[in-house]
Every structure is written in structure tokens, then in C-alpha cells.
PDB file of C-alpha atoms in Angstrom:
ATOM      1  CA  MET A   1      85.201  44.358  63.666  1.00 49.00           C
ATOM      2  CA  GLN A   2      88.226  45.819  62.219  1.00 52.00           C
ATOM      3  CA  LYS A   3      88.684  42.865  59.965  1.00 53.00           C
ATOM      4  CA  GLN A   4      84.903  43.177  58.568  1.00 57.00           C
ATOM      5  CA  THR A   5      85.414  46.927  58.185  1.00 63.00           C
ATOM      6  CA  ILE A   6      88.488  46.230  56.145  1.00 59.00           C
ATOM      7  CA  HIS A   7      87.015  43.616  54.059  1.00 55.00           C
ATOM      8  CA  LYS A   8      84.029  45.721  53.221  1.00 64.00           C
ATOM      9  CA  LYS A   9      86.211  48.732  52.247  1.00 60.00           C
ATOM     10  CA  ILE A  10      88.227  46.379  49.922  1.00 59.00           C
ATOM     11  CA  GLN A  11      84.893  45.058  48.405  1.00 61.00           C
ATOM     12  CA  ASN A  12      83.402  48.383  47.995  1.00 64.00           C
ATOM     13  CA  VAL A  13      86.673  49.697  46.136  1.00 57.00           C
ATOM     14  CA  PHE A  14      86.653  46.400  43.973  1.00 56.00           C
ATOM     15  CA  GLN A  15      83.242  47.033  43.050  1.00 60.00           C
ATOM     16  CA  ASN A  16      83.669  50.681  42.233  1.00 61.00           C
ATOM     17  CA  HIS A  17      86.493  49.907  39.874  1.00 55.00           C
ATOM     18  CA  SER A  18      84.853  47.003  38.257  1.00 54.00           C
ATOM     19  CA  LYS A  19      81.906  49.157  37.564  1.00 56.00           C
ATOM     20  CA  LYS A  20      84.248  51.625  35.902  1.00 57.00           C
ATOM     21  CA  LEU A  21      86.104  48.835  33.787  1.00 54.00           C
ATOM     22  CA  ILE A  22      83.091  47.124  32.635  1.00 55.00           C
ATOM     23  CA  LYS A  23      81.569  50.101  30.747  1.00 60.00           C
ATOM     24  CA  PRO A  24      84.401  50.785  28.497  1.00 65.00           C
ATOM     25  CA  LEU A  25      85.122  47.235  27.983  1.00 65.00           C
ATOM     26  CA  HIS A  26      81.581  46.606  26.882  1.00 69.00           C
ATOM     27  CA  THR A  27      81.994  49.639  24.345  1.00 71.00           C
ATOM     28  CA  TYR A  28      85.185  48.370  23.015  1.00 72.00           C
ATOM     29  CA  VAL A  29      84.056  45.083  22.341  1.00 75.00           C
ATOM     30  CA  ILE A  30      80.879  46.182  20.761  1.00 75.00           C
ATOM     31  CA  LEU A  31      82.863  48.833  18.546  1.00 74.00           C
ATOM     32  CA  LEU A  32      85.384  45.861  17.594  1.00 76.00           C
ATOM     33  CA  ILE A  33      82.488  43.611  16.539  1.00 78.00           C
ATOM     34  CA  LEU A  34      80.902  46.606  14.412  1.00 73.00           C
ATOM     35  CA  ARG A  35      84.336  47.293  13.123  1.00 74.00           C
ATOM     36  CA  ILE A  36      84.906  43.609  11.981  1.00 77.00           C
ATOM     37  CA  TYR A  37      81.351  43.455  10.444  1.00 71.00           C
ATOM     38  CA  VAL A  38      81.878  46.543   8.407  1.00 69.00           C
ATOM     39  CA  TYR A  39      85.522  45.223   7.078  1.00 69.00           C
ATOM     40  CA  ILE A  40      83.890  42.072   6.096  1.00 70.00           C
ATOM     41  CA  ALA A  41      80.992  43.929   4.339  1.00 66.00           C
ATOM     42  CA  TYR A  42      83.345  46.277   2.794  1.00 62.00           C
ATOM     43  CA  HIS A  43      85.660  43.624   1.160  1.00 63.00           C
ATOM     44  CA  LYS A  44      82.564  41.598   0.300  1.00 62.00           C
ATOM     45  CA  ILE A  45      81.262  44.502  -1.730  1.00 57.00           C
ATOM     46  CA  LEU A  46      84.621  44.942  -3.342  1.00 57.00           C
ATOM     47  CA  TYR A  47      84.688  41.256  -4.349  1.00 58.00           C
ATOM     48  CA  ILE A  48      81.168  41.469  -5.875  1.00 51.00           C
ATOM     49  CA  CYS A  49      82.240  44.515  -7.731  1.00 50.00           C
ATOM     50  CA  GLU A  50      85.482  43.256  -9.015  1.00 51.00           C
ATOM     51  CA  ASN A  51      84.397  39.769  -9.843  1.00 48.00           C
ATOM     52  CA  SER A  52      83.704  39.202 -13.472  1.00 39.00           C
ATOM     53  CA  ASN A  53      80.575  36.906 -12.934  1.00 39.00           C
ATOM     54  CA  TYR A  54      78.685  39.412 -10.564  1.00 38.00           C
ATOM     55  CA  LYS A  55      75.023  39.816 -11.781  1.00 44.00           C
ATOM     56  CA  ASP A  56      74.022  42.809  -9.818  1.00 47.00           C
ATOM     57  CA  VAL A  57      73.814  45.909 -11.884  1.00 49.00           C
ATOM     58  CA  LYS A  58      72.455  48.080  -9.137  1.00 48.00           C
ATOM     59  CA  SER A  59      75.610  47.433  -7.159  1.00 51.00           C
ATOM     60  CA  ILE A  60      78.014  48.212  -9.861  1.00 50.00           C
ATOM     61  CA  LEU A  61      76.224  51.397 -10.951  1.00 53.00           C
ATOM     62  CA  PHE A  62      75.932  52.542  -7.431  1.00 51.00           C
ATOM     63  CA  TYR A  63      79.476  52.478  -6.753  1.00 50.00           C
ATOM     64  CA  ALA A  64      80.536  53.532 -10.062  1.00 47.00           C
ATOM     65  CA  ALA A  65      79.088  56.980  -9.239  1.00 46.00           C
ATOM     66  CA  ASP A  66      80.797  59.555  -7.328  1.00 43.00           C
ATOM     67  CA  ALA A  67      81.708  58.825  -3.786  1.00 42.00           C
ATOM     68  CA  ASP A  68      79.886  61.872  -2.549  1.00 43.00           C
ATOM     69  CA  TYR A  69      76.879  61.308  -4.923  1.00 45.00           C
ATOM     70  CA  SER A  70      76.912  65.018  -5.941  1.00 46.00           C
ATOM     71  CA  GLY A  71      75.387  65.454  -9.443  1.00 46.00           C
ATOM     72  CA  SER A  72      75.585  61.454 -10.219  1.00 49.00           C
ATOM     73  CA  ILE A  73      73.242  58.826 -10.555  1.00 48.00           C
ATOM     74  CA  ASP A  74      70.734  58.565  -7.632  1.00 48.00           C
ATOM     75  CA  LYS A  75      70.221  55.338  -5.914  1.00 48.00           C
ATOM     76  CA  PHE A  76      66.614  55.381  -6.813  1.00 50.00           C
ATOM     77  CA  GLU A  77      67.314  55.833 -10.564  1.00 52.00           C
ATOM     78  CA  VAL A  78      69.764  52.931 -10.425  1.00 49.00           C
ATOM     79  CA  LEU A  79      66.525  50.774  -9.546  1.00 52.00           C
ATOM     80  CA  LYS A  80      65.392  51.571 -12.918  1.00 56.00           C
ATOM     81  CA  ILE A  81      68.464  49.573 -14.422  1.00 54.00           C
ATOM     82  CA  SER A  82      67.932  46.611 -12.152  1.00 55.00           C
ATOM     83  CA  LYS A  83      64.367  46.295 -13.649  1.00 59.00           C
ATOM     84  CA  LYS A  84      66.083  45.830 -16.903  1.00 54.00           C
ATOM     85  CA  LEU A  85      67.469  42.723 -15.848  1.00 52.00           C
ATOM     86  CA  LYS A  86      63.933  41.246 -16.197  1.00 55.00           C
ATOM     87  CA  MET A  87      63.873  41.961 -19.906  1.00 51.00           C
ATOM     88  CA  SER A  88      66.036  40.086 -22.303  1.00 54.00           C
ATOM     89  CA  VAL A  89      68.993  42.378 -22.111  1.00 53.00           C
ATOM     90  CA  THR A  90      71.760  40.590 -20.448  1.00 57.00           C
ATOM     91  CA  TYR A  91      73.967  42.158 -17.664  1.00 54.00           C
ATOM     92  CA  GLU A  92      76.874  41.877 -19.918  1.00 61.00           C
ATOM     93  CA  ASP A  93      75.315  44.252 -22.343  1.00 60.00           C
ATOM     94  CA  VAL A  94      74.454  46.764 -19.549  1.00 60.00           C
ATOM     95  CA  PHE A  95      77.968  46.508 -17.985  1.00 60.00           C
ATOM     96  CA  ARG A  96      79.600  47.050 -21.545  1.00 63.00           C
ATOM     97  CA  ILE A  97      77.631  50.260 -22.228  1.00 61.00           C
ATOM     98  CA  VAL A  98      78.085  51.553 -18.769  1.00 62.00           C
ATOM     99  CA  GLU A  99      81.718  50.972 -18.775  1.00 61.00           C
ATOM    100  CA  GLU A 100      82.416  52.590 -22.178  1.00 58.00           C
ATOM    101  CA  LEU A 101      80.042  55.779 -21.391  1.00 55.00           C
ATOM    102  CA  ALA A 102      81.876  56.091 -17.989  1.00 55.00           C
ATOM    103  CA  ASP A 103      85.313  56.085 -19.227  1.00 51.00           C
ATOM    104  CA  ASN A 104      84.923  57.956 -22.551  1.00 52.00           C
ATOM    105  CA  ASP A 105      84.165  61.573 -21.105  1.00 49.00           C
ATOM    106  CA  ASP A 106      86.739  61.282 -18.241  1.00 49.00           C
ATOM    107  CA  LYS A 107      84.041  62.070 -15.818  1.00 49.00           C
ATOM    108  CA  SER A 108      81.730  60.356 -13.344  1.00 51.00           C
ATOM    109  CA  LEU A 109      78.899  58.617 -14.449  1.00 51.00           C
ATOM    110  CA  SER A 110      76.385  61.426 -14.788  1.00 54.00           C
ATOM    111  CA  TYR A 111      72.543  61.534 -15.061  1.00 55.00           C
ATOM    112  CA  SER A 112      72.739  62.378 -18.505  1.00 60.00           C
ATOM    113  CA  VAL A 113      74.806  59.369 -19.366  1.00 58.00           C
ATOM    114  CA  PHE A 114      72.620  57.321 -17.249  1.00 59.00           C
ATOM    115  CA  GLN A 115      69.652  58.447 -19.585  1.00 64.00           C
ATOM    116  CA  ASP A 116      71.850  57.493 -22.648  1.00 64.00           C
ATOM    117  CA  VAL A 117      72.299  53.975 -21.095  1.00 63.00           C
ATOM    118  CA  MET A 118      68.470  53.603 -20.670  1.00 65.00           C
ATOM    119  CA  ASP A 119      67.845  54.661 -24.395  1.00 68.00           C
ATOM    120  CA  ARG A 120      70.532  52.002 -25.622  1.00 66.00           C
ATOM    121  CA  LEU A 121      68.851  49.486 -23.401  1.00 64.00           C
ATOM    122  CA  ASP A 122      65.542  50.071 -24.644  1.00 66.00           C
ATOM    123  CA  LYS A 123      66.734  49.727 -28.290  1.00 68.00           C
ATOM    124  CA  LEU A 124      68.526  46.532 -27.522  1.00 63.00           C
ATOM    125  CA  ASP A 125      65.620  44.993 -25.779  1.00 63.00           C
ATOM    126  CA  GLN A 126      63.236  45.944 -28.790  1.00 66.00           C
ATOM    127  CA  ALA A 127      65.720  44.142 -31.060  1.00 63.00           C
ATOM    128  CA  GLN A 128      65.966  41.178 -28.886  1.00 60.00           C
ATOM    129  CA  PHE A 129      62.076  40.989 -28.748  1.00 60.00           C
ATOM    130  CA  GLN A 130      61.778  40.993 -32.687  1.00 61.00           C
ATOM    131  CA  ILE A 131      64.099  37.857 -32.600  1.00 59.00           C
ATOM    132  CA  THR A 132      62.085  36.170 -29.811  1.00 62.00           C
ATOM    133  CA  THR A 133      58.857  36.914 -31.567  1.00 64.00           C
ATOM    134  CA  SER A 134      59.996  35.503 -34.898  1.00 63.00           C
ATOM    135  CA  GLU A 135      61.685  32.242 -33.387  1.00 62.00           C
ATOM    136  CA  ASN A 136      58.376  31.686 -31.357  1.00 64.00           C
ATOM    137  CA  THR A 137      56.377  32.027 -34.793  1.00 66.00           C
ATOM    138  CA  TYR A 138      58.695  29.513 -36.414  1.00 61.00           C
ATOM    139  CA  ASN A 139      58.287  26.797 -33.568  1.00 64.00           C
ATOM    140  CA  THR A 140      54.721  27.159 -33.506  1.00 64.00           C
ATOM    141  CA  GLU A 141      54.278  26.558 -37.341  1.00 61.00           C
ATOM    142  CA  GLN A 142      56.889  23.669 -37.174  1.00 60.00           C
ATOM    143  CA  LYS A 143      54.601  22.165 -34.490  1.00 60.00           C
ATOM    144  CA  GLN A 144      51.450  22.474 -36.338  1.00 57.00           C
ATOM    145  CA  LEU A 145      53.016  21.051 -39.514  1.00 56.00           C
ATOM    146  CA  ASP A 146      52.840  17.270 -38.408  1.00 56.00           C
ATOM    147  CA  PRO A 147      49.622  16.841 -36.815  1.00 54.00           C
ATOM    148  CA  GLU A 148      47.964  18.589 -39.995  1.00 53.00           C
ATOM    149  CA  ILE A 149      49.734  16.004 -42.380  1.00 52.00           C
ATOM    150  CA  SER A 150      48.911  13.275 -40.118  1.00 52.00           C
ATOM    151  CA  LEU A 151      45.090  14.371 -40.173  1.00 53.00           C
ATOM    152  CA  GLN A 152      45.047  14.477 -43.905  1.00 55.00           C
ATOM    153  CA  ASN A 153      46.604  10.906 -44.121  1.00 54.00           C
ATOM    154  CA  ALA A 154      43.961   9.637 -41.776  1.00 50.00           C
ATOM    155  CA  GLN A 155      40.970  10.617 -43.867  1.00 52.00           C
ATOM    156  CA  ASN A 156      39.321   8.223 -46.389  1.00 49.00           C
ATOM    157  CA  GLN A 157      39.781  10.084 -49.517  1.00 49.00           C
ATOM    158  CA  PRO A 158      40.988   9.090 -52.994  1.00 50.00           C
ATOM    159  CA  GLU A 159      44.536   8.210 -52.857  1.00 52.00           C
ATOM    160  CA  GLN A 160      45.283  10.768 -55.873  1.00 47.00           C
ATOM    161  CA  LEU A 161      43.375  13.603 -54.196  1.00 47.00           C
ATOM    162  CA  GLU A 162      44.797  12.835 -50.802  1.00 52.00           C
ATOM    163  CA  ASN A 163      48.427  12.884 -52.206  1.00 54.00           C
ATOM    164  CA  GLY A 164      47.677  16.107 -53.932  1.00 54.00           C
ATOM    165  CA  LEU A 165      46.312  17.964 -50.878  1.00 53.00           C
ATOM    166  CA  ASN A 166      49.323  16.573 -48.746  1.00 56.00           C
ATOM    167  CA  ALA A 167      51.845  17.815 -51.302  1.00 56.00           C
ATOM    168  CA  GLU A 168      50.247  21.182 -51.636  1.00 59.00           C
ATOM    169  CA  LYS A 169      50.224  21.673 -47.805  1.00 59.00           C
ATOM    170  CA  ILE A 170      53.706  20.507 -47.367  1.00 59.00           C
ATOM    171  CA  THR A 171      54.995  22.944 -50.175  1.00 62.00           C
ATOM    172  CA  ARG A 172      53.178  25.801 -48.471  1.00 63.00           C
ATOM    173  CA  LYS A 173      54.343  24.995 -45.093  1.00 61.00           C
ATOM    174  CA  SER A 174      57.880  24.567 -46.351  1.00 62.00           C
ATOM    175  CA  GLU A 175      57.886  27.836 -48.140  1.00 64.00           C
ATOM    176  CA  GLN A 176      56.528  29.567 -45.087  1.00 64.00           C
ATOM    177  CA  ILE A 177      59.191  27.997 -42.714  1.00 63.00           C
ATOM    178  CA  THR A 178      61.986  28.854 -45.305  1.00 65.00           C
ATOM    179  CA  GLN A 179      60.634  32.536 -45.403  1.00 63.00           C
ATOM    180  CA  ASP A 180      60.491  32.796 -41.646  1.00 62.00           C
ATOM    181  CA  THR A 181      63.964  31.255 -41.361  1.00 64.00           C
ATOM    182  CA  LYS A 182      65.263  34.052 -43.651  1.00 59.00           C
ATOM    183  CA  MET A 183      63.382  36.604 -41.670  1.00 61.00           C
ATOM    184  CA  SER A 184      65.046  35.152 -38.427  1.00 59.00           C
ATOM    185  CA  LYS A 185      68.494  35.250 -39.836  1.00 57.00           C
ATOM    186  CA  MET A 186      68.018  38.915 -41.074  1.00 54.00           C
ATOM    187  CA  THR A 187      66.547  39.788 -37.636  1.00 54.00           C
ATOM    188  CA  ASN A 188      69.791  38.250 -36.141  1.00 55.00           C
ATOM    189  CA  ASP A 189      72.185  40.034 -38.309  1.00 55.00           C
ATOM    190  CA  SER A 190      70.302  43.449 -37.718  1.00 55.00           C
ATOM    191  CA  VAL A 191      70.623  42.797 -33.809  1.00 51.00           C
ATOM    192  CA  GLU A 192      74.333  42.195 -34.164  1.00 55.00           C
ATOM    193  CA  ASP A 193      74.607  45.338 -36.209  1.00 55.00           C
ATOM    194  CA  GLU A 194      72.674  47.311 -33.610  1.00 51.00           C
ATOM    195  CA  LYS A 195      75.020  45.978 -30.817  1.00 49.00           C
ATOM    196  CA  VAL A 196      78.066  47.025 -32.647  1.00 48.00           C
ATOM    197  CA  LYS A 197      76.627  50.125 -33.391  1.00 49.00           C
ATOM    198  CA  TYR A 198      75.262  50.731 -29.723  1.00 45.00           C
ATOM    199  CA  PHE A 199      78.683  49.521 -28.254  1.00 44.00           C
ATOM    200  CA  GLU A 200      80.876  51.847 -30.462  1.00 47.00           C
ATOM    201  CA  PRO A 201      82.633  54.486 -28.024  1.00 44.00           C
ATOM    202  CA  PHE A 202      81.632  58.046 -28.275  1.00 42.00           C
ATOM    203  CA  GLU A 203      84.073  59.344 -30.697  1.00 44.00           C
ATOM    204  CA  GLU A 204      83.067  62.957 -30.016  1.00 44.00           C
ATOM    205  CA  ALA A 205      83.630  62.500 -26.307  1.00 43.00           C
ATOM    206  CA  LYS A 206      87.003  61.104 -27.024  1.00 42.00           C
ATOM    207  CA  LEU A 207      87.880  64.367 -28.992  1.00 45.00           C
ATOM    208  CA  GLY A 208      86.797  66.364 -26.168  1.00 44.00           C
ATOM    209  CA  LYS A 209      83.447  67.648 -27.682  1.00 41.00           C
ATOM    210  CA  GLN A 210      81.726  67.525 -24.377  1.00 43.00           C
ATOM    211  CA  ASN A 211      78.472  69.081 -25.938  1.00 41.00           C
ATOM    212  CA  SER A 212      77.692  65.705 -27.409  1.00 38.00           C
ATOM    213  CA  LEU A 213      76.253  64.724 -23.950  1.00 40.00           C
ATOM    214  CA  LYS A 214      73.212  66.578 -22.681  1.00 41.00           C
ATOM    215  CA  LEU A 215      74.627  67.572 -19.314  1.00 39.00           C
ATOM    216  CA  ILE A 216      72.297  68.561 -16.393  1.00 39.00           C
ATOM    217  CA  PRO A 217      72.276  72.548 -16.150  1.00 41.00           C
ATOM    218  CA  ASN A 218      74.544  73.620 -13.415  1.00 42.00           C
ATOM    219  CA  PHE A 219      76.147  70.221 -13.246  1.00 40.00           C
ATOM    220  CA  GLU A 220      79.752  70.648 -11.967  1.00 42.00           C
ATOM    221  CA  PRO A 221      81.229  67.341 -10.459  1.00 43.00           C
ATOM    222  CA  LYS A 222      83.302  68.094  -7.402  1.00 43.00           C
ATOM    223  CA  LEU A 223      85.885  65.394  -8.708  1.00 41.00           C
ATOM    224  CA  SER A 224      86.955  64.498 -12.134  1.00 41.00           C
ATOM    225  CA  ARG A 225      86.945  60.702 -13.019  1.00 42.00           C
ATOM    226  CA  GLN A 226      90.719  60.788 -12.922  1.00 42.00           C
ATOM    227  CA  GLN A 227      90.834  62.236  -9.444  1.00 43.00           C
ATOM    228  CA  SER A 228      88.048  60.087  -8.152  1.00 42.00           C
ATOM    229  CA  MET A 229      89.254  56.857  -9.836  1.00 43.00           C
ATOM    230  CA  PRO A 230      93.008  57.311 -10.513  1.00 45.00           C
ATOM    231  CA  GLY A 231      93.508  53.549 -11.454  1.00 45.00           C
ATOM    232  CA  LYS A 232      90.170  53.390 -12.987  1.00 43.00           C
ATOM    233  CA  THR A 233      89.320  50.367 -10.979  1.00 46.00           C
ATOM    234  CA  LEU A 234      86.409  50.234  -8.608  1.00 47.00           C
ATOM    235  CA  LYS A 235      88.680  49.293  -5.714  1.00 49.00           C
ATOM    236  CA  ASN A 236      90.065  52.998  -5.909  1.00 50.00           C
ATOM    237  CA  LEU A 237      86.491  54.323  -6.197  1.00 50.00           C
ATOM    238  CA  PHE A 238      85.571  54.460  -2.489  1.00 51.00           C
ATOM    239  CA  THR A 239      87.482  53.843   0.693  1.00 57.00           C
ATOM    240  CA  GLU A 240      86.370  51.994   3.833  1.00 57.00           C
ATOM    241  CA  ASN A 241      85.697  55.281   5.796  1.00 61.00           C
ATOM    242  CA  ASP A 242      83.251  56.441   2.866  1.00 57.00           C
ATOM    243  CA  PHE A 243      81.514  53.106   3.370  1.00 53.00           C
ATOM    244  CA  ILE A 244      81.319  53.497   6.968  1.00 55.00           C
ATOM    245  CA  SER A 245      79.958  56.906   6.705  1.00 56.00           C
ATOM    246  CA  PHE A 246      77.519  55.546   4.136  1.00 51.00           C
ATOM    247  CA  ILE A 247      76.233  52.740   6.563  1.00 46.00           C
TER     248      ILE A 247
END
């Protein structure tokens, strides 16, 4: 009886201690797994932001804003830029514009700068649309040229009249193609000029004329760009703790 009593006491003590140990052990393991997951996700995002071949505009703009998101681009507004990717404007165009606008005023990427980015994207998209339209017109006319000539040759008409009609049609089509080619070249040159114009830095902003940007009323960022991004790199933009709090 005494042995059984002793065994029961030992068993009860062991069970009580094991229950107390299991709970914190499970909690520690879960926290460790979450910590590893957050660490991997954090560095994966840093890799995406720092890689020169990334194509997600929403990510780069979302983390180009202030870490506290006060007075900066809202995540819902960033979705508008991601829609621009479906147009003919490339990501390189977007990133180059945003990088210049964000760096020249030594502040965060504010909402007013975002509106300027949208305006530039609209102009670039319109210019690119003109090029696409002229190229499609030229290709369509070129495809129609050969069937029309073959049809004329297949008809049973006097040889002199047939040659005259074909020569006239060929001449007319050649002149039209030449004109379309010139227009396409002029449009290409104008787009290049537009891109150079739109990519030029804000000289007034460099000289410190902050009035050139239509800032939001009562907009006072908590941190300047130099404080929030001392090295002007995305890696210094936010810390792992900021990301954990965001998650």
C-alpha cells in the first residue's frame, strides 16, 4: 500500500509539472515559428524591393512611403498605379519617374507627388497609344496591298489597262505607306522627346522652391526623407519591427 501511495504521489507530481511545462513550450514553439516566418517574409520583401528586375509597382510605392504612413500615399491609392501596368507604360517608366520625384524634394513620396506621377503616366500612355495606332494602320495597309494586286492581275482585262491600273494602285499604296512611315517616325521622335521632358528632374524643387509642388493643406510629415531614409535605400526605409507591427 505504501509503495502504491508513493507511486501515485510521484505520478501526480510528474503530471502537474508536465502540464506546467507543456503550455510554455507550445507557446515558445509557436512564437518561434511565427518569428521565422516573419523573418523570411521581411527579407523576401527586401529582396523584391532591391532587385532591379522586380515588376510589382504596388510594393515599391507602398514601401517608398513613410513607415508610419502619415501624410503619404495610401495603400488604396497605390492600387491605381498597379492598374497602369495593364497599359502600354512600362514599369521602368514608372519607377524612374517616382524615383526622381521622391528624391528631389528631400521629403517622403507625398500625395501631391503621387498625383504628379499619375499625370505623367497619362501623358506617356497617350503618346505610346499614338505610336501603337500608327503602327497598326501601317501593318493593315501593308497586308491589304498584296491581295489587291493579285486580284487585279487575276482579272481578264486588256493587258495595257491592267498594267495601268496596277501601276496606279501600287503608286498610290506606296505613297500612303511612305507617308505613314514618316508619321510613325515623327511620332516616335515626339515620344522620345516627351519621355526626356517628363523624366527631367524638378529643377525648382532642387533649388528649394517647395511651392512648385501642390502640397496637401496642413501636410507636415513627421520625418524628413533624410531622417527616414538616411542612405536613400529601401533597406533603410523600414525595420523588421515595423513590418511585424504592420502584419
